[in-house]
Amino acid sequence: MNIRLLNDSDAQVYREVRLRALKNDPDAFGSTYEQEETKPLGHIIERIHHTKDQFTLGCFDDSNQLVGIVNFSRENRLKTAHKGNIYGMYVEPQFRGRGLGKALLLALIERATKECEGLEQIHLTVVSNNKSAKRLYVSLGFEVYGIEPHALKFDEQYFDEDLMILRLRLINGQ
């Protein structure tokens, strides 16, 4: 397995994985397959274009197929620049349970802490009943700090989301 920063030339394969994610796990994402399939490739290129404060990592298998993705974005306002967000985490079903998700997240955390001076915490949201994803996040030190009831609505069904945080630095010894 190879984890690397995605670039503009990866946009099409990223789009294909993203669309599969939305089809396979529609209740796990804020967007839908129908919304994403109509977006032009330029939108995808913009999404994965990396800066020191925003990037997308991909996990490639031994035949160089993209099998996992995760996105990071740092807050850009003065009072919230100490925070970053993880979103769009996905590993193809046939590759789950092999530690790829954990490897992707560890690579993301390492890159974010190196690139984003002053980053103190990383946030994510996860559908409350997604027990395997929550186990993964907790194993890396994320903690639930709140629940948003009815955060998502899909096919007339509501899904709560757990709000999770990874504290990178202790502030004033707390």
Coordinates of N, CA and C in Angstrom, one line a residue:
M1 N 0.8 -1.2 0.0 CA 0.0 0.0 0.0 C 0.9 1.3 0.0
N2 N 0.4 2.3 -0.7 CA 1.1 3.5 -0.8 C 0.2 4.6 -0.5
I3 N 0.5 5.5 0.4 CA -0.3 6.7 0.8 C 0.4 7.9 0.3
R4 N -0.3 8.7 -0.5 CA 0.4 9.9 -1.0 C -0.6 11.1 -1.1
L5 N -0.1 12.2 -1.3 CA -0.9 13.4 -1.5 C -1.5 13.3 -3.0
L6 N -2.8 13.6 -3.1 CA -3.4 13.6 -4.4 C -3.1 14.9 -5.1
N7 N -3.0 14.9 -6.4 CA -2.8 16.1 -7.2 C -3.8 16.2 -8.3
D8 N -3.7 17.2 -9.1 CA -4.7 17.5 -10.1 C -4.9 16.3 -11.1
S9 N -3.8 15.6 -11.4 CA -3.9 14.4 -12.3 C -4.6 13.2 -11.7
D10 N -4.9 13.3 -10.4 CA -5.7 12.2 -9.8 C -7.2 12.5 -9.7
A11 N -7.6 13.6 -10.3 CA -9.0 14.1 -10.1 C -10.0 13.1 -10.6
Q12 N -9.8 12.5 -11.8 CA -10.7 11.5 -12.3 C -10.9 10.3 -11.5
V13 N -9.8 9.7 -11.1 CA -9.8 8.5 -10.2 C -10.4 8.8 -8.9
Y14 N -10.1 10.0 -8.3 CA -10.7 10.4 -7.1 C -12.2 10.5 -7.2
R15 N -12.6 11.1 -8.3 CA -14.1 11.3 -8.6 C -14.8 9.9 -8.6
E16 N -14.2 9.0 -9.2 CA -14.7 7.6 -9.3 C -14.9 7.0 -7.9
V17 N -13.8 7.1 -7.1 CA -13.9 6.5 -5.8 C -14.9 7.3 -4.9
R18 N -15.0 8.6 -5.1 CA -15.9 9.4 -4.3 C -17.4 9.0 -4.7
L19 N -17.6 8.8 -6.0 CA -19.0 8.4 -6.4 C -19.3 7.0 -5.9
R20 N -18.4 6.1 -5.8 CA -18.6 4.8 -5.3 C -18.9 4.9 -3.8
A21 N -18.2 5.8 -3.1 CA -18.4 6.0 -1.7 C -19.9 6.5 -1.4
L22 N -20.3 7.4 -2.2 CA -21.7 7.9 -2.1 C -22.7 6.9 -2.4
K23 N -22.4 6.0 -3.3 CA -23.4 4.9 -3.6 C -23.3 3.8 -2.6
N24 N -22.1 3.4 -2.1 CA -22.0 2.3 -1.2 C -22.5 2.7 0.2
D25 N -22.2 3.9 0.6 CA -22.5 4.4 2.0 C -23.2 5.7 2.0
P26 N -24.4 5.8 1.4 CA -25.1 7.1 1.2 C -25.4 7.8 2.5
D27 N -25.6 7.1 3.6 CA -25.9 7.7 4.9 C -24.7 8.2 5.6
A28 N -23.5 8.0 5.1 CA -22.3 8.4 5.8 C -21.7 9.8 5.4
F29 N -22.3 10.4 4.3 CA -21.8 11.6 3.8 C -22.9 12.7 3.7
G30 N -22.4 13.9 3.8 CA -23.4 15.0 3.7 C -23.9 15.3 2.2
S31 N -23.1 14.8 1.3 CA -23.5 15.0 -0.1 C -24.2 13.7 -0.6
T32 N -24.7 13.7 -1.9 CA -25.3 12.5 -2.5 C -24.6 12.2 -3.8
Y33 N -24.8 11.0 -4.2 CA -24.3 10.6 -5.6 C -24.9 11.5 -6.6
E34 N -26.2 11.8 -6.6 CA -26.8 12.6 -7.6 C -26.3 14.0 -7.6
Q35 N -25.9 14.6 -6.5 CA -25.3 15.9 -6.4 C -23.9 15.9 -7.0
E36 N -23.1 14.9 -6.7 CA -21.7 14.9 -7.1 C -21.5 14.4 -8.5
E37 N -22.4 13.6 -9.1 CA -22.1 13.0 -10.4 C -22.2 14.1 -11.5
T38 N -22.9 15.2 -11.2 CA -23.1 16.3 -12.2 C -22.0 17.3 -12.1
K39 N -21.2 17.3 -11.1 CA -20.2 18.3 -10.9 C -19.1 18.1 -12.0
P40 N -18.6 19.2 -12.6 CA -17.5 19.0 -13.6 C -16.2 18.6 -12.9
L41 N -15.3 18.1 -13.7 CA -14.0 17.7 -13.2 C -13.3 18.8 -12.6
G42 N -13.5 20.0 -13.1 CA -12.8 21.2 -12.5 C -13.1 21.4 -11.1
H43 N -14.4 21.0 -10.7 CA -14.8 21.1 -9.3 C -14.0 20.1 -8.4
I44 N -13.8 19.0 -9.0 CA -13.0 17.9 -8.3 C -11.5 18.4 -8.1
I45 N -11.0 18.9 -9.2 CA -9.6 19.4 -9.2 C -9.5 20.4 -8.1
E46 N -10.4 21.3 -8.0 CA -10.4 22.4 -6.9 C -10.5 21.7 -5.5
R47 N -11.3 20.7 -5.4 CA -11.4 20.0 -4.1 C -10.2 19.4 -3.6
I48 N -9.4 18.7 -4.6 CA -8.2 18.0 -4.1 C -6.9 18.8 -4.3
H49 N -7.1 20.1 -4.8 CA -5.9 20.9 -5.0 C -5.3 21.2 -3.6
H50 N -4.0 21.0 -3.4 CA -3.4 21.1 -2.1 C -2.7 22.4 -1.9
T51 N -2.8 22.8 -0.6 CA -2.1 23.9 -0.1 C -1.6 23.4 1.2
K52 N -0.8 24.3 2.0 CA -0.4 23.8 3.3 C -1.6 23.6 4.2
D53 N -2.7 24.3 4.0 CA -3.9 24.3 4.8 C -5.0 23.4 4.3
Q54 N -4.8 22.8 3.2 CA -5.9 21.9 2.6 C -5.2 20.9 1.7
F55 N -5.6 19.6 1.9 CA -5.1 18.6 1.1 C -5.9 17.3 1.1
T56 N -5.7 16.4 0.2 CA -6.4 15.2 0.1 C -5.3 14.1 0.0
L57 N -5.5 13.0 0.8 CA -4.6 11.9 0.7 C -5.3 10.7 0.1
G58 N -4.5 9.9 -0.7 CA -5.1 8.7 -1.2 C -4.3 7.5 -0.9
C59 N -4.9 6.4 -0.7 CA -4.2 5.1 -0.4 C -4.4 4.3 -1.7
F60 N -3.2 3.8 -2.2 CA -3.2 3.0 -3.5 C -2.8 1.6 -3.1
D61 N -3.4 0.6 -3.8 CA -3.0 -0.8 -3.6 C -1.8 -1.1 -4.4
D62 N -1.4 -2.4 -4.3 CA -0.2 -2.8 -5.0 C -0.2 -2.7 -6.5
S63 N -1.5 -2.6 -7.1 CA -1.6 -2.4 -8.5 C -1.8 -0.9 -8.9
N64 N -1.6 0.0 -7.9 CA -1.7 1.4 -8.1 C -3.1 1.9 -8.3
Q65 N -4.1 1.1 -7.7 CA -5.5 1.6 -7.8 C -5.8 2.3 -6.5
L66 N -6.5 3.4 -6.6 CA -6.9 4.2 -5.5 C -8.0 3.5 -4.7
V67 N -7.8 3.2 -3.4 CA -8.7 2.4 -2.6 C -9.2 3.1 -1.4
G68 N -8.6 4.3 -1.1 CA -9.0 5.0 0.1 C -8.7 6.5 -0.1
I69 N -9.5 7.3 0.5 CA -9.4 8.8 0.4 C -9.7 9.4 1.8
V70 N -9.1 10.6 2.0 CA -9.5 11.4 3.1 C -9.0 12.8 2.9
N71 N -9.8 13.8 3.3 CA -9.5 15.2 3.1 C -9.3 15.9 4.4
F72 N -8.5 17.0 4.3 CA -8.2 17.9 5.5 C -8.3 19.3 5.0
S73 N -8.9 20.1 5.9 CA -9.0 21.5 5.7 C -8.8 22.3 7.0
R74 N -7.9 23.2 7.0 CA -7.8 24.0 8.2 C -8.7 25.2 8.2
E75 N -9.2 25.6 9.3 CA -10.0 26.8 9.4 C -9.2 28.0 9.0
N76 N -9.8 29.0 8.3 CA -9.0 30.1 7.8 C -9.3 31.4 8.4
R77 N -10.1 31.5 9.5 CA -10.4 32.7 10.2 C -9.4 32.9 11.3
L78 N -9.0 34.1 11.7 CA -8.1 34.3 12.7 C -8.4 33.6 14.0
K79 N -9.6 33.7 14.4 CA -10.0 33.1 15.7 C -10.2 31.6 15.7
T80 N -10.2 31.0 14.5 CA -10.4 29.5 14.4 C -9.3 28.8 13.7
A81 N -8.2 29.5 13.4 CA -7.1 28.9 12.6 C -6.4 27.8 13.4
H82 N -6.7 27.7 14.7 CA -6.0 26.6 15.5 C -6.7 25.2 15.3
K83 N -7.8 25.2 14.4 CA -8.6 24.0 14.2 C -8.5 23.6 12.8
G84 N -8.6 22.3 12.6 CA -8.7 21.7 11.3 C -9.8 20.7 11.2
N85 N -10.2 20.3 10.0 CA -11.3 19.3 9.9 C -11.0 18.2 8.9
I86 N -11.4 17.0 9.3 CA -11.3 15.8 8.4 C -12.7 15.6 7.8
Y87 N -12.7 15.3 6.5 CA -14.0 15.0 5.9 C -13.8 14.0 4.7
G88 N -14.8 13.4 4.3 CA -14.8 12.6 3.1 C -13.9 11.3 3.2
M89 N -13.8 10.8 4.5 CA -13.0 9.6 4.7 C -13.7 8.4 4.1
Y90 N -13.0 7.6 3.3 CA -13.6 6.4 2.7 C -12.5 5.4 2.3
V91 N -12.8 4.1 2.6 CA -12.0 3.0 2.2 C -12.9 2.0 1.5
E92 N -12.5 1.6 0.3 CA -13.3 0.6 -0.5 C -13.6 -0.6 0.4
P93 N -14.9 -1.1 0.3 CA -15.3 -2.2 1.2 C -14.4 -3.4 1.2
Q94 N -13.8 -3.8 0.1 CA -13.0 -5.0 0.0 C -11.6 -4.8 0.7
F95 N -11.3 -3.5 1.0 CA -10.0 -3.2 1.7 C -10.2 -2.9 3.1
R96 N -11.4 -2.9 3.6 CA -11.6 -2.5 5.0 C -11.1 -3.6 6.0
G97 N -10.8 -3.3 7.2 CA -10.3 -4.2 8.2 C -8.8 -4.6 8.0
R98 N -8.1 -3.9 7.2 CA -6.7 -4.1 7.0 C -5.8 -3.0 7.5
G99 N -6.4 -2.1 8.2 CA -5.6 -1.0 8.8 C -5.3 0.2 7.8
L100 N -6.0 0.2 6.6 CA -5.8 1.3 5.7 C -6.4 2.6 6.2
G101 N -7.5 2.5 6.8 CA -8.1 3.8 7.3 C -7.3 4.4 8.4
K102 N -6.7 3.5 9.3 CA -5.9 4.0 10.3 C -4.6 4.6 9.7
A103 N -4.0 4.0 8.7 CA -2.8 4.5 8.1 C -3.1 5.8 7.4
L104 N -4.2 5.9 6.7 CA -4.6 7.2 6.1 C -4.7 8.3 7.1
L105 N -5.4 8.0 8.2 CA -5.6 9.1 9.2 C -4.3 9.5 9.9
L106 N -3.4 8.5 10.2 CA -2.1 8.8 10.8 C -1.3 9.7 9.8
A107 N -1.3 9.4 8.5 CA -0.6 10.2 7.6 C -1.2 11.6 7.5
L108 N -2.5 11.7 7.6 CA -3.1 13.0 7.6 C -2.7 13.8 8.8
I109 N -2.8 13.2 10.0 CA -2.4 13.9 11.2 C -1.0 14.3 11.2
E110 N -0.1 13.5 10.7 CA 1.3 13.8 10.6 C 1.5 15.0 9.7
R111 N 0.9 15.0 8.5 CA 1.1 16.0 7.5 C 0.5 17.3 8.1
A112 N -0.7 17.3 8.6 CA -1.4 18.5 9.1 C -0.6 19.1 10.2
T113 N 0.0 18.3 11.1 CA 0.8 18.9 12.2 C 2.1 19.5 11.8
K114 N 2.7 19.0 10.7 CA 3.9 19.5 10.2 C 3.7 20.8 9.3
E115 N 2.6 20.7 8.5 CA 2.3 21.8 7.6 C 1.6 23.0 8.2
C116 N 0.8 22.8 9.2 CA -0.1 23.8 9.8 C 0.5 24.3 11.1
E117 N 1.3 25.2 11.1 CA 1.9 25.8 12.3 C 0.8 26.3 13.2
G118 N 0.8 26.0 14.5 CA -0.3 26.5 15.4 C -1.5 25.6 15.4
L119 N -1.6 24.5 14.7 CA -2.8 23.7 14.7 C -2.8 23.0 16.0
E120 N -3.9 23.1 16.7 CA -4.1 22.5 18.1 C -5.1 21.4 18.1
Q121 N -6.1 21.4 17.2 CA -7.1 20.3 17.3 C -7.6 20.0 15.9
I122 N -8.0 18.8 15.7 CA -8.6 18.3 14.5 C -10.0 17.8 14.8
H123 N -11.0 18.2 14.0 CA -12.4 17.8 14.2 C -12.9 16.9 13.1
L124 N -13.9 16.1 13.4 CA -14.6 15.4 12.4 C -16.0 15.1 12.9
T125 N -16.8 14.7 12.0 CA -18.2 14.2 12.4 C -18.3 12.8 11.8
V126 N -19.1 12.0 12.5 CA -19.3 10.6 12.1 C -20.8 10.3 12.4
V127 N -21.5 9.6 11.5 CA -22.8 9.2 11.8 C -22.8 8.3 13.1
S128 N -23.6 8.6 14.0 CA -23.6 8.1 15.4 C -23.6 6.5 15.4
N129 N -24.3 5.9 14.4 CA -24.4 4.5 14.5 C -23.4 3.8 13.6
N130 N -22.4 4.5 13.2 CA -21.3 3.9 12.4 C -20.2 3.5 13.4
K131 N -20.4 2.3 14.0 CA -19.6 1.9 15.1 C -18.1 1.6 14.7
S132 N -17.9 1.0 13.5 CA -16.6 0.7 13.1 C -15.7 2.0 12.9
A133 N -16.3 3.0 12.3 CA -15.6 4.3 12.1 C -15.3 4.9 13.4
K134 N -16.3 4.9 14.3 CA -16.1 5.5 15.6 C -15.0 4.8 16.4
R135 N -14.9 3.5 16.3 CA -13.8 2.7 16.9 C -12.5 3.1 16.4
L136 N -12.4 3.3 15.1 CA -11.2 3.7 14.5 C -10.8 5.1 15.0
Y137 N -11.7 6.0 15.0 CA -11.3 7.4 15.5 C -10.9 7.4 16.9
V138 N -11.6 6.7 17.8 CA -11.3 6.6 19.2 C -9.9 6.0 19.4
S139 N -9.6 5.0 18.6 CA -8.3 4.3 18.7 C -7.1 5.3 18.4
L140 N -7.4 6.4 17.7 CA -6.4 7.4 17.4 C -6.4 8.6 18.3
G141 N -7.3 8.5 19.3 CA -7.4 9.6 20.3 C -8.5 10.6 20.2
F142 N -9.3 10.4 19.2 CA -10.5 11.3 19.1 C -11.5 11.0 20.2
E143 N -12.1 12.1 20.6 CA -13.2 12.0 21.6 C -14.4 12.6 21.2
V144 N -15.6 12.1 21.5 CA -16.9 12.7 21.3 C -17.1 13.8 22.2
Y145 N -17.4 15.0 21.7 CA -17.7 16.1 22.5 C -19.1 16.7 22.4
G146 N -19.9 16.0 21.5 CA -21.3 16.4 21.3 C -21.9 15.5 20.3
I147 N -23.2 15.6 20.2 CA -24.0 14.9 19.2 C -25.0 15.9 18.6
E148 N -25.0 15.9 17.3 CA -26.0 16.7 16.5 C -27.1 15.8 16.1
P149 N -28.3 16.0 16.8 CA -29.4 15.1 16.4 C -29.9 15.5 15.0
H150 N -30.4 14.5 14.2 CA -30.9 14.7 12.9 C -30.0 15.6 12.0
A151 N -28.7 15.3 12.1 CA -27.7 16.1 11.3 C -27.9 15.8 9.8
L152 N -28.3 14.6 9.5 CA -28.5 14.3 8.1 C -29.8 13.7 7.9
K153 N -30.4 13.9 6.7 CA -31.7 13.3 6.4 C -31.6 12.7 5.0
F154 N -31.8 11.4 4.9 CA -31.7 10.7 3.6 C -32.8 9.7 3.5
D155 N -33.5 9.8 2.3 CA -34.7 8.9 2.1 C -35.6 8.9 3.3
E156 N -35.9 10.1 3.8 CA -36.9 10.3 4.9 C -36.4 9.7 6.2
Q157 N -35.2 9.4 6.3 CA -34.6 8.8 7.6 C -33.6 9.8 8.1
Y158 N -33.6 10.1 9.4 CA -32.7 11.0 10.0 C -31.5 10.2 10.6
F159 N -30.3 10.9 10.6 CA -29.1 10.3 11.1 C -28.5 11.3 12.0
D160 N -28.2 10.9 13.3 CA -27.5 11.8 14.2 C -26.0 11.7 13.9
E161 N -25.2 12.7 14.2 CA -23.8 12.7 14.0 C -23.1 13.0 15.3
D162 N -22.0 12.2 15.6 CA -21.2 12.5 16.7 C -20.1 13.5 16.3
L163 N -19.9 14.5 17.1 CA -18.9 15.5 16.9 C -17.6 15.0 17.6
M164 N -16.5 14.9 16.9 CA -15.3 14.3 17.6 C -14.1 15.3 17.4
I165 N -13.2 15.2 18.4 CA -12.1 16.1 18.4 C -10.8 15.3 18.8
L166 N -9.7 15.7 18.2 CA -8.4 15.2 18.5 C -7.6 16.4 19.0
R167 N -7.3 16.4 20.2 CA -6.5 17.6 20.7 C -5.0 17.3 20.5
L168 N -4.4 18.1 19.8 CA -3.0 18.0 19.4 C -2.0 18.6 20.4
R169 N -2.5 19.6 21.1 CA -1.7 20.3 22.1 C -2.5 20.5 23.4
L170 N -1.9 20.4 24.5 CA -2.5 20.8 25.7 C -2.3 22.3 25.9
I171 N -3.3 23.0 26.1 CA -3.3 24.5 26.2 C -3.2 24.9 27.7
N172 N -2.2 25.6 28.1 CA -1.9 26.1 29.4 C -1.9 24.9 30.4
G173 N -1.4 23.8 30.0 CA -1.3 22.6 30.9 C -2.6 21.9 31.2
Q174 N -3.7 22.3 30.5 CA -5.0 21.7 30.7 C -5.2 20.5 29.8

